[in-house]
mmCIF file of C-alpha atoms in Angstrom:
data_model
loop_
_atom_site.group_PDB
_atom_site.id
_atom_site.type_symbol
_atom_site.label_atom_id
_atom_site.label_comp_id
_atom_site.label_asym_id
_atom_site.label_seq_id
_atom_site.Cartn_x
_atom_site.Cartn_y
_atom_site.Cartn_z
ATOM 1 C CA MET J 4 163.966 92.034 135.557
ATOM 2 C CA ALA J 5 161.467 89.335 134.641
ATOM 3 C CA GLY J 6 159.613 88.269 131.509
ATOM 4 C CA ILE J 7 156.050 87.302 130.661
ATOM 5 C CA TYR J 8 155.120 84.646 128.114
ATOM 6 C CA ILE J 9 151.503 84.293 126.967
ATOM 7 C CA HIS J 10 150.433 81.141 125.154
ATOM 8 C CA ILE J 11 147.657 81.669 122.623
ATOM 9 C CA PRO J 12 146.727 78.067 121.712
ATOM 10 C CA PHE J 13 144.384 78.808 118.808
ATOM 11 C CA CYS J 14 145.213 77.735 115.248
ATOM 12 C CA LYS J 15 143.145 77.867 112.075
ATOM 13 C CA LYS J 16 144.989 74.799 110.785
ATOM 14 C CA ILE J 17 147.196 72.251 112.536
ATOM 15 C CA CYS J 18 150.775 71.993 111.243
ATOM 16 C CA SER J 19 151.888 68.423 110.621
ATOM 17 C CA TYR J 20 155.032 68.719 112.781
ATOM 18 C CA CYS J 21 153.683 70.640 115.785
ATOM 19 C CA ASP J 22 153.507 69.052 119.228
ATOM 20 C CA PHE J 23 152.838 72.280 121.167
ATOM 21 C CA TYR J 24 149.463 72.464 122.831
ATOM 22 C CA HIS J 25 146.952 73.873 120.350
ATOM 23 C CA ILE J 26 143.274 73.777 119.418
ATOM 24 C CA LEU J 27 141.394 74.780 116.305
ATOM 25 C CA SER J 28 140.048 78.314 116.500
ATOM 26 C CA THR J 29 136.287 78.731 116.143
ATOM 27 C CA GLY J 30 136.590 82.506 116.256
ATOM 28 C CA ASP J 31 135.126 82.686 119.769
ATOM 29 C CA HIS J 32 137.942 83.604 122.169
ATOM 30 C CA ASP J 33 135.940 85.379 124.877
ATOM 31 C CA SER J 34 135.988 82.677 127.558
ATOM 32 C CA PHE J 35 139.710 82.065 127.034
ATOM 33 C CA ILE J 36 140.591 85.756 127.267
ATOM 34 C CA LYS J 37 138.470 86.169 130.400
ATOM 35 C CA ALA J 38 140.319 83.275 132.072
ATOM 36 C CA LEU J 39 143.698 84.573 130.847
ATOM 37 C CA LEU J 40 143.062 88.001 132.379
ATOM 38 C CA SER J 41 142.006 86.374 135.638
ATOM 39 C CA GLU J 42 145.192 84.325 135.720
ATOM 40 C CA ALA J 43 147.297 87.416 135.019
ATOM 41 C CA GLU J 44 145.685 89.226 137.956
ATOM 42 C CA MET J 45 145.965 86.345 140.418
ATOM 43 C CA ARG J 46 149.618 85.545 139.612
ATOM 44 C CA LYS J 47 151.107 89.034 139.603
ATOM 45 C CA ASP J 48 153.210 88.257 142.698
ATOM 46 C CA TYR J 49 154.881 85.182 141.157
ATOM 47 C CA THR J 50 157.924 87.126 139.975
ATOM 48 C CA ARG J 51 158.159 88.966 143.304
ATOM 49 C CA SER J 52 157.044 92.295 141.782
ATOM 50 C CA GLU J 53 160.117 92.515 139.553
ATOM 51 C CA GLU J 54 159.964 94.951 136.669
ATOM 52 C CA ILE J 55 158.945 93.280 133.405
ATOM 53 C CA SER J 56 161.560 93.660 130.663
ATOM 54 C CA THR J 57 160.104 91.319 128.015
ATOM 55 C CA ILE J 58 156.641 90.233 126.905
ATOM 56 C CA TYR J 59 156.336 87.425 124.374
ATOM 57 C CA ILE J 60 153.003 86.486 122.776
ATOM 58 C CA GLY J 61 153.387 83.015 121.260
ATOM 59 C CA GLY J 62 151.366 79.967 120.395
ATOM 60 C CA GLY J 63 149.606 78.466 118.652
ATOM 61 C CA THR J 64 148.860 81.417 116.465
ATOM 62 C CA PRO J 65 148.483 84.748 118.306
ATOM 63 C CA SER J 66 147.583 86.475 115.055
ATOM 64 C CA VAL J 67 144.156 84.772 115.032
ATOM 65 C CA LEU J 68 143.221 87.312 117.732
ATOM 66 C CA SER J 69 141.785 90.670 116.743
ATOM 67 C CA VAL J 70 143.673 93.858 117.596
ATOM 68 C CA LYS J 71 140.890 94.628 120.077
ATOM 69 C CA GLU J 72 141.437 91.284 121.830
ATOM 70 C CA VAL J 73 145.193 91.859 121.953
ATOM 71 C CA LYS J 74 144.589 95.317 123.423
ATOM 72 C CA THR J 75 142.445 93.817 126.184
ATOM 73 C CA ILE J 76 145.318 91.507 127.130
ATOM 74 C CA PHE J 77 147.921 94.300 127.087
ATOM 75 C CA ASP J 78 145.702 96.619 129.115
ATOM 76 C CA CYS J 79 145.531 93.955 131.812
ATOM 77 C CA LEU J 80 149.303 93.397 131.811
ATOM 78 C CA TYR J 81 150.144 97.081 132.056
ATOM 79 C CA ARG J 82 147.546 97.529 134.794
ATOM 80 C CA ASN J 83 148.840 94.684 136.969
ATOM 81 C CA TYR J 84 152.584 94.618 136.292
ATOM 82 C CA SER J 85 155.398 97.130 136.353
ATOM 83 C CA VAL J 86 156.411 97.057 132.688
ATOM 84 C CA ASN J 87 159.726 98.690 131.779
ATOM 85 C CA LYS J 88 159.361 101.572 129.318
ATOM 86 C CA ASN J 89 161.890 99.849 127.018
ATOM 87 C CA CYS J 90 160.199 96.463 127.292
ATOM 88 C CA GLU J 91 160.756 94.144 124.322
ATOM 89 C CA VAL J 92 157.287 93.079 123.153
ATOM 90 C CA THR J 93 157.292 90.210 120.642
ATOM 91 C CA PHE J 94 154.254 89.051 118.702
ATOM 92 C CA GLU J 95 154.266 85.828 116.643
ATOM 93 C CA MET J 96 152.381 85.902 113.341
ATOM 94 C CA ASN J 97 151.420 83.594 110.510
ATOM 95 C CA PRO J 98 152.119 85.137 107.072
ATOM 96 C CA ASP J 99 148.523 84.723 105.886
ATOM 97 C CA ASP J 100 147.238 86.709 108.892
ATOM 98 C CA VAL J 101 149.439 89.690 108.073
ATOM 99 C CA ASN J 102 147.936 92.896 106.720
ATOM 100 C CA VAL J 103 148.921 96.529 107.147
ATOM 101 C CA PRO J 104 145.901 97.665 109.253
ATOM 102 C CA TYR J 105 146.478 94.765 111.679
ATOM 103 C CA LEU J 106 150.185 95.564 111.942
ATOM 104 C CA LEU J 107 149.526 99.264 112.512
ATOM 105 C CA GLY J 108 147.138 98.265 115.296
ATOM 106 C CA LEU J 109 149.865 96.165 116.930
ATOM 107 C CA ASN J 110 152.297 99.040 116.558
ATOM 108 C CA GLU J 111 149.962 101.276 118.542
ATOM 109 C CA LEU J 112 149.794 98.646 121.296
ATOM 110 C CA SER J 113 153.564 98.884 121.956
ATOM 111 C CA VAL J 114 154.450 95.685 120.043
ATOM 112 C CA ASN J 115 157.987 96.387 118.826
ATOM 113 C CA ARG J 116 159.158 92.985 117.578
ATOM 114 C CA ILE J 117 157.470 90.723 115.016
ATOM 115 C CA SER J 118 158.280 87.024 114.680
ATOM 116 C CA LEU J 119 157.061 85.680 111.349
ATOM 117 C CA GLY J 120 156.662 81.912 110.902
ATOM 118 C CA ILE J 121 157.679 81.464 107.254
ATOM 119 C CA GLN J 122 159.385 78.034 107.728
ATOM 120 C CA SER J 123 160.241 77.588 104.022
ATOM 121 C CA TRP J 124 160.102 79.486 100.722
ATOM 122 C CA ARG J 125 159.267 76.269 98.836
ATOM 123 C CA ASP J 126 155.556 75.599 98.415
ATOM 124 C CA LYS J 127 156.055 71.818 98.410
ATOM 125 C CA ASP J 128 157.629 72.065 101.882
ATOM 126 C CA LEU J 129 154.800 74.242 103.141
ATOM 127 C CA THR J 130 152.273 71.716 101.846
ATOM 128 C CA MET J 131 154.047 68.849 103.619
ATOM 129 C CA LEU J 132 154.200 70.879 106.838
ATOM 130 C CA ASN J 133 150.480 71.714 106.417
ATOM 131 C CA ARG J 134 151.123 75.428 106.683
ATOM 132 C CA ARG J 135 148.299 77.840 105.793
ATOM 133 C CA HIS J 136 150.385 80.130 103.620
ATOM 134 C CA ASP J 137 152.378 79.799 100.420
ATOM 135 C CA SER J 138 155.624 81.495 99.408
ATOM 136 C CA ALA J 139 153.852 84.393 97.673
ATOM 137 C CA GLN J 140 151.923 85.178 100.868
ATOM 138 C CA ALA J 141 155.158 85.002 102.853
ATOM 139 C CA GLU J 142 156.781 87.538 100.554
ATOM 140 C CA THR J 143 153.818 89.920 100.793
ATOM 141 C CA ALA J 144 153.672 89.517 104.578
ATOM 142 C CA LEU J 145 157.348 90.333 105.082
ATOM 143 C CA LYS J 146 157.075 93.431 102.899
ATOM 144 C CA ASP J 147 153.964 94.559 104.802
ATOM 145 C CA VAL J 148 155.724 94.146 108.156
ATOM 146 C CA PHE J 149 158.470 96.549 107.075
ATOM 147 C CA LYS J 150 155.952 98.865 105.412
ATOM 148 C CA SER J 151 154.130 99.136 108.758
ATOM 149 C CA GLY J 152 157.187 100.533 110.532
ATOM 150 C CA PHE J 153 158.618 97.455 112.251
ATOM 151 C CA ASP J 154 162.409 97.339 112.333
ATOM 152 C CA ASN J 155 162.990 94.428 114.723
ATOM 153 C CA VAL J 156 161.784 91.522 112.591
ATOM 154 C CA SER J 157 162.527 87.839 113.129
ATOM 155 C CA VAL J 158 161.842 84.981 110.710
ATOM 156 C CA ASP J 159 161.454 81.289 111.530
ATOM 157 C CA LEU J 160 162.822 78.679 109.113
ATOM 158 C CA ILE J 161 162.943 74.879 109.290
ATOM 159 C CA TYR J 162 165.671 72.700 107.780
ATOM 160 C CA GLY J 163 166.019 68.932 107.659
ATOM 161 C CA ILE J 164 162.661 68.664 105.882
ATOM 162 C CA PRO J 165 162.290 65.433 103.864
ATOM 163 C CA GLY J 166 162.916 66.311 100.211
ATOM 164 C CA LEU J 167 164.673 69.589 101.045
ATOM 165 C CA GLY J 168 168.235 69.258 99.770
ATOM 166 C CA THR J 169 171.189 71.377 100.803
ATOM 167 C CA VAL J 170 170.995 73.496 97.637
ATOM 168 C CA ASP J 171 167.285 74.183 98.234
ATOM 169 C CA TRP J 172 168.013 74.986 101.866
ATOM 170 C CA GLY J 173 170.695 77.430 100.764
ATOM 171 C CA ARG J 174 168.136 79.206 98.580
ATOM 172 C CA ASN J 175 165.752 79.468 101.524
ATOM 173 C CA ILE J 176 168.469 81.164 103.565
ATOM 174 C CA ASP J 177 169.459 83.492 100.710
ATOM 175 C CA ILE J 178 165.874 84.609 100.107
ATOM 176 C CA THR J 179 165.407 85.289 103.815
ATOM 177 C CA PHE J 180 168.580 87.369 104.049
ATOM 178 C CA SER J 181 167.599 89.361 100.957
ATOM 179 C CA TYR J 182 165.168 91.156 103.276
ATOM 180 C CA ASN J 183 166.334 93.473 106.032
ATOM 181 C CA ILE J 184 165.499 91.072 108.851
ATOM 182 C CA LYS J 185 167.387 91.438 112.124
ATOM 183 C CA HIS J 186 166.887 87.944 113.533
ATOM 184 C CA LEU J 187 166.611 84.367 112.282
ATOM 185 C CA SER J 188 165.461 81.312 114.228
ATOM 186 C CA ALA J 189 166.287 78.156 112.253
ATOM 187 C CA TYR J 190 165.304 74.784 113.656
ATOM 188 C CA HIS J 191 165.971 71.273 112.452
ATOM 189 C CA LEU J 192 162.714 69.431 111.826
ATOM 190 C CA THR J 193 161.992 66.962 114.604
ATOM 191 C CA ILE J 194 159.352 64.328 113.944
ATOM 192 C CA GLU J 195 157.538 64.092 117.274
ATOM 193 C CA GLU J 196 155.398 61.160 118.334
ATOM 194 C CA GLY J 197 151.684 61.682 117.814
ATOM 195 C CA THR J 198 152.064 64.228 115.006
ATOM 196 C CA PRO J 199 150.841 63.709 111.423
ATOM 197 C CA LEU J 200 154.474 63.616 110.271
ATOM 198 C CA ALA J 201 155.156 60.731 112.660
ATOM 199 C CA ARG J 202 152.268 58.807 111.101
ATOM 200 C CA MET J 203 153.607 59.570 107.622
ATOM 201 C CA LYS J 204 157.024 58.289 108.678
ATOM 202 C CA LYS J 205 155.501 55.093 110.081
ATOM 203 C CA LYS J 206 153.743 54.469 106.769
ATOM 204 C CA VAL J 207 157.054 55.177 104.950
ATOM 205 C CA ILE J 208 155.460 58.085 103.101
ATOM 206 C CA ILE J 209 158.420 60.190 104.217
ATOM 207 C CA GLU J 210 161.904 59.435 105.498
ATOM 208 C CA GLU J 211 164.017 61.538 107.833
ATOM 209 C CA ILE J 212 167.172 62.919 106.253
ATOM 210 C CA ASP J 213 170.447 61.317 107.287
ATOM 211 C CA GLU J 214 172.976 62.761 109.725
ATOM 212 C CA GLU J 215 175.447 63.778 107.025
ATOM 213 C CA GLU J 216 172.785 65.826 105.228
ATOM 214 C CA SER J 217 171.671 67.366 108.538
ATOM 215 C CA ASN J 218 175.225 68.439 109.324
ATOM 216 C CA SER J 219 175.664 69.832 105.820
ATOM 217 C CA GLN J 220 172.532 71.975 106.146
ATOM 218 C CA PHE J 221 173.533 73.193 109.618
ATOM 219 C CA ASN J 222 177.029 74.137 108.454
ATOM 220 C CA LEU J 223 175.599 76.005 105.468
ATOM 221 C CA LEU J 224 173.230 77.879 107.776
ATOM 222 C CA VAL J 225 176.055 79.004 110.047
ATOM 223 C CA GLU J 226 178.289 79.994 107.117
ATOM 224 C CA LYS J 227 175.632 82.045 105.320
ATOM 225 C CA ALA J 228 174.429 83.695 108.522
ATOM 226 C CA ILE J 229 177.925 84.818 109.490
ATOM 227 C CA ASN J 230 178.596 86.078 105.950
ATOM 228 C CA ALA J 231 175.363 88.105 106.177
ATOM 229 C CA GLY J 232 176.567 89.807 109.359
ATOM 230 C CA PHE J 233 174.592 87.714 111.843
ATOM 231 C CA ILE J 234 175.885 86.417 115.171
ATOM 232 C CA GLN J 235 175.034 82.863 116.214
ATOM 233 C CA TYR J 236 174.224 83.639 119.839
ATOM 234 C CA GLU J 237 172.427 80.321 120.392
ATOM 235 C CA ILE J 238 172.594 77.114 118.372
ATOM 236 C CA SER J 239 169.340 77.833 116.508
ATOM 237 C CA ASN J 240 169.256 81.623 116.769
ATOM 238 C CA PHE J 241 171.107 84.261 114.760
ATOM 239 C CA ALA J 242 170.857 88.043 115.024
ATOM 240 C CA LYS J 243 172.394 91.267 113.821
ATOM 241 C CA PRO J 244 174.368 93.046 116.585
ATOM 242 C CA GLY J 245 171.966 94.673 119.038
ATOM 243 C CA TYR J 246 169.026 92.495 117.989
ATOM 244 C CA PHE J 247 169.358 89.368 120.127
ATOM 245 C CA SER J 248 165.963 88.251 121.428
ATOM 246 C CA ALA J 249 165.979 89.636 124.973
ATOM 247 C CA HIS J 250 163.167 87.292 125.989
ATOM 248 C CA ASN J 251 164.926 84.123 124.857
ATOM 249 C CA THR J 252 168.305 85.314 126.137
ATOM 250 C CA ASN J 253 166.818 85.848 129.584
ATOM 251 C CA TYR J 254 165.342 82.350 129.464
ATOM 252 C CA TRP J 255 168.735 80.846 128.627
ATOM 253 C CA LYS J 256 170.318 82.887 131.410
ATOM 254 C CA GLN J 257 167.672 81.658 133.873
ATOM 255 C CA VAL J 258 165.990 84.993 134.496
ATOM 256 C CA ASN J 259 162.555 84.689 136.124
ATOM 257 C CA TYR J 260 159.544 84.469 133.832
ATOM 258 C CA LEU J 261 155.801 84.027 134.176
ATOM 259 C CA GLY J 262 153.844 81.907 131.708
ATOM 260 C CA LEU J 263 150.136 82.611 131.217
ATOM 261 C CA GLY J 264 147.598 80.478 129.347
ATOM 262 C CA PRO J 265 147.110 76.709 128.948
ATOM 263 C CA SER J 266 150.391 74.718 128.828
ATOM 264 C CA ALA J 267 152.514 77.806 129.654
ATOM 265 C CA HIS J 268 155.513 77.310 131.958
ATOM 266 C CA SER J 269 156.817 79.613 134.689
ATOM 267 C CA PHE J 270 160.114 79.851 136.588
ATOM 268 C CA ASN J 271 161.090 82.023 139.546
ATOM 269 C CA GLY J 272 164.465 80.602 140.526
ATOM 270 C CA TYR J 273 163.088 78.349 143.242
ATOM 271 C CA SER J 274 160.215 76.537 141.553
ATOM 272 C CA ARG J 275 158.836 75.660 138.144
ATOM 273 C CA GLN J 276 155.166 75.606 137.260
ATOM 274 C CA TRP J 277 153.309 74.389 134.185
ATOM 275 C CA ASN J 278 149.699 75.092 133.374
ATOM 276 C CA ILE J 279 147.466 72.220 132.308
ATOM 277 C CA SER J 280 147.329 71.545 128.570
ATOM 278 C CA ASP J 281 143.557 71.550 128.336
ATOM 279 C CA MET J 282 141.562 74.618 127.332
ATOM 280 C CA LYS J 283 138.270 73.628 128.938
ATOM 281 C CA GLY J 284 139.988 72.425 132.102
ATOM 282 C CA TYR J 285 142.098 75.582 132.274
ATOM 283 C CA ILE J 286 139.105 77.912 131.918
ATOM 284 C CA LYS J 287 137.014 75.953 134.422
ATOM 285 C CA ALA J 288 139.806 75.798 137.021
ATOM 286 C CA VAL J 289 140.730 79.481 136.729
ATOM 287 C CA ASN J 290 137.102 80.604 136.956
ATOM 288 C CA SER J 291 136.375 78.398 139.967
ATOM 289 C CA GLY J 292 139.591 79.252 141.803
ATOM 290 C CA ASN J 293 140.938 75.688 141.624
ATOM 291 C CA GLN J 294 144.562 74.838 140.909
ATOM 292 C CA PHE J 295 145.296 74.713 137.183
ATOM 293 C CA PHE J 296 149.041 74.015 137.218
ATOM 294 C CA GLY J 297 151.635 71.495 138.306
ATOM 295 C CA ARG J 298 154.563 72.599 140.402
ATOM 296 C CA GLU J 299 157.975 71.375 141.443
ATOM 297 C CA GLU J 300 160.581 72.834 143.748
ATOM 298 C CA ILE J 301 163.971 73.097 142.089
ATOM 299 C CA ASP J 302 166.720 71.304 144.001
ATOM 300 C CA ASN J 303 170.419 71.926 143.467
ATOM 301 C CA LYS J 304 170.861 69.022 141.041
ATOM 302 C CA THR J 305 167.965 70.190 138.878
ATOM 303 C CA ARG J 306 169.269 73.747 138.957
ATOM 304 C CA PHE J 307 172.704 72.489 137.857
ATOM 305 C CA ASN J 308 171.319 70.386 134.987
ATOM 306 C CA GLU J 309 169.092 73.191 133.751
ATOM 307 C CA TYR J 310 172.024 75.586 133.772
ATOM 308 C CA ILE J 311 174.062 73.143 131.666
ATOM 309 C CA ILE J 312 171.192 72.636 129.190
ATOM 310 C CA THR J 313 170.632 76.344 128.630
ATOM 311 C CA SER J 314 174.160 77.731 128.860
ATOM 312 C CA LEU J 315 175.931 75.285 126.553
ATOM 313 C CA ARG J 316 173.567 76.165 123.698
ATOM 314 C CA THR J 317 174.637 79.807 123.779
ATOM 315 C CA MET J 318 177.648 81.830 122.644
ATOM 316 C CA TRP J 319 178.382 82.648 126.298
ATOM 317 C CA GLY J 320 178.695 79.001 127.326
ATOM 318 C CA ILE J 321 179.259 77.851 130.878
ATOM 319 C CA ASP J 322 180.301 80.724 133.139
ATOM 320 C CA LEU J 323 182.840 79.122 135.482
ATOM 321 C CA GLU J 324 182.677 82.007 137.948
ATOM 322 C CA TYR J 325 178.895 81.578 138.196
ATOM 323 C CA VAL J 326 179.337 77.808 138.603
ATOM 324 C CA GLU J 327 181.825 78.204 141.445
ATOM 325 C CA LYS J 328 179.604 80.745 143.186
ATOM 326 C CA THR J 329 176.369 78.792 142.728
ATOM 327 C CA PHE J 330 177.485 75.160 142.869
ATOM 328 C CA GLU J 331 180.659 75.637 144.921
ATOM 329 C CA LYS J 332 183.985 73.872 144.413
ATOM 330 C CA GLU J 333 182.419 70.450 143.878
ATOM 331 C CA GLY J 334 180.380 71.626 140.883
ATOM 332 C CA TYR J 335 183.280 73.688 139.544
ATOM 333 C CA ASP J 336 185.728 70.753 139.664
ATOM 334 C CA TYR J 337 183.178 68.380 138.147
ATOM 335 C CA ILE J 338 182.635 70.628 135.123
ATOM 336 C CA LEU J 339 186.344 71.226 134.528
ATOM 337 C CA ASN J 340 187.046 67.490 134.680
ATOM 338 C CA MET J 341 184.198 66.739 132.274
ATOM 339 C CA ALA J 342 185.318 69.466 129.894
ATOM 340 C CA ASP J 343 188.860 68.115 129.433
ATOM 341 C CA LYS J 344 188.001 65.387 126.921
ATOM 342 C CA PHE J 345 185.726 67.652 124.877
ATOM 343 C CA ILE J 346 188.442 70.306 124.705
ATOM 344 C CA ASN J 347 190.943 67.647 123.576
ATOM 345 C CA TYR J 348 188.518 66.457 120.861
ATOM 346 C CA GLY J 349 188.059 70.012 119.589
ATOM 347 C CA LEU J 350 184.389 70.060 120.574
ATOM 348 C CA MET J 351 184.775 72.717 123.261
ATOM 349 C CA ARG J 352 187.125 75.567 124.037
ATOM 350 C CA LYS J 353 188.007 77.415 127.229
ATOM 351 C CA GLU J 354 187.812 81.150 126.685
ATOM 352 C CA GLU J 355 188.802 83.294 129.665
ATOM 353 C CA ASN J 356 186.423 82.038 132.362
ATOM 354 C CA ALA J 357 183.933 80.240 130.129
ATOM 355 C CA LEU J 358 183.516 76.880 128.393
ATOM 356 C CA ILE J 359 182.037 77.249 124.917
ATOM 357 C CA LEU J 360 181.131 74.684 122.253
ATOM 358 C CA THR J 361 183.014 74.870 118.964
ATOM 359 C CA ASN J 362 181.103 74.635 115.670
ATOM 360 C CA GLN J 363 181.883 70.924 115.597
ATOM 361 C CA GLY J 364 180.606 70.611 119.153
ATOM 362 C CA LYS J 365 177.375 72.415 118.333
ATOM 363 C CA MET J 366 176.476 69.698 115.825
ATOM 364 C CA ILE J 367 176.403 67.108 118.624
ATOM 365 C CA SER J 368 175.399 69.480 121.417
ATOM 366 C CA ASP J 369 172.667 67.191 122.751
ATOM 367 C CA ASN J 370 175.179 64.386 123.295
ATOM 368 C CA ILE J 371 177.685 66.677 125.004
ATOM 369 C CA ILE J 372 175.039 68.246 127.237
ATOM 370 C CA SER J 373 173.757 64.813 128.307
ATOM 371 C CA GLU J 374 177.256 63.785 129.415
ATOM 372 C CA PHE J 375 177.517 66.819 131.694
ATOM 373 C CA MET J 376 174.163 66.147 133.339
ATOM 374 C CA LEU J 377 174.077 64.888 136.906
ATOM 375 C CA THR J 378 172.143 61.652 137.422
ATOM 376 C CA ASP J 379 170.400 60.310 140.527
ATOM 377 C CA SER J 380 173.489 58.251 141.376
ATOM 378 C CA GLU J 381 175.739 61.328 141.457
#
């Protein structure tokens, strides 16, 4: 089964760390929604008519849309796609957009999973990140989500924030787990070029935390999550049993997905497409029938590298049986040979027919993954 991702690029305020495609919302979303519905109709064959098992509404800030606008989008999806009756439907929200009537409206539209972008329970962190909400609004929002009947609730947190020490980070985790959330996505702050944080770093207004502190915060995250009954099923994602994000899991397992909206990506096993990151250009191209995306065919080397990137970040690791079947003996032997040194260093373990990173290996996962990658000379 396939998934659908919809990128809602509107934001009321631009976060200082964000490098996703976004634009400030003026409150007028009509032309965007019209183009989005047109794209959904014209691309319904991309996933070869597979049944849709996950729908993920992300951004940007999807919660700037009205319930009526969200309903228009869902009506189009259910009209044009074969959506599984048990489809996981995730909706991202900002805490200051949350209110009970809005949530009840989403509930009626078959949304069954809420992802709440809290990021930190410290107001000074939220100010630095240029978030719209404060900790009191986050607390009210989380309570309202549960009050509105949602059981499958995910929270986003950020660690590695300048000025956020390990003790403070531990408090953030503890507060989050004091609620009955089922899923936590916790990401290390990355200062991307072109963002306000990058400019602050250049002016030495802020400094990135050192590697030792980063490792300390990651280790504390893993320890507290496990003690709270969560499973680390991907390096940055933790869930109670039965509450793994189906949408993200399918992405990591290279299941087909369709991305709708400006900057959204799509994958169908043979090719990858990415929509242009330009709202006006996207709307104009869709309405005029012109091409609004880039495309590349996926060769065997690219397929191999993408499998390494996604699989090694997960609890399932590299499936050696899949490797032998997909990349034949040459790929199988290459991976086993590469794995030897990491196993000897205690960074990886072989478990039945899989290669999985240890906790120590997860801390330097990017370095390990890059060593497995095939280059043009190979």
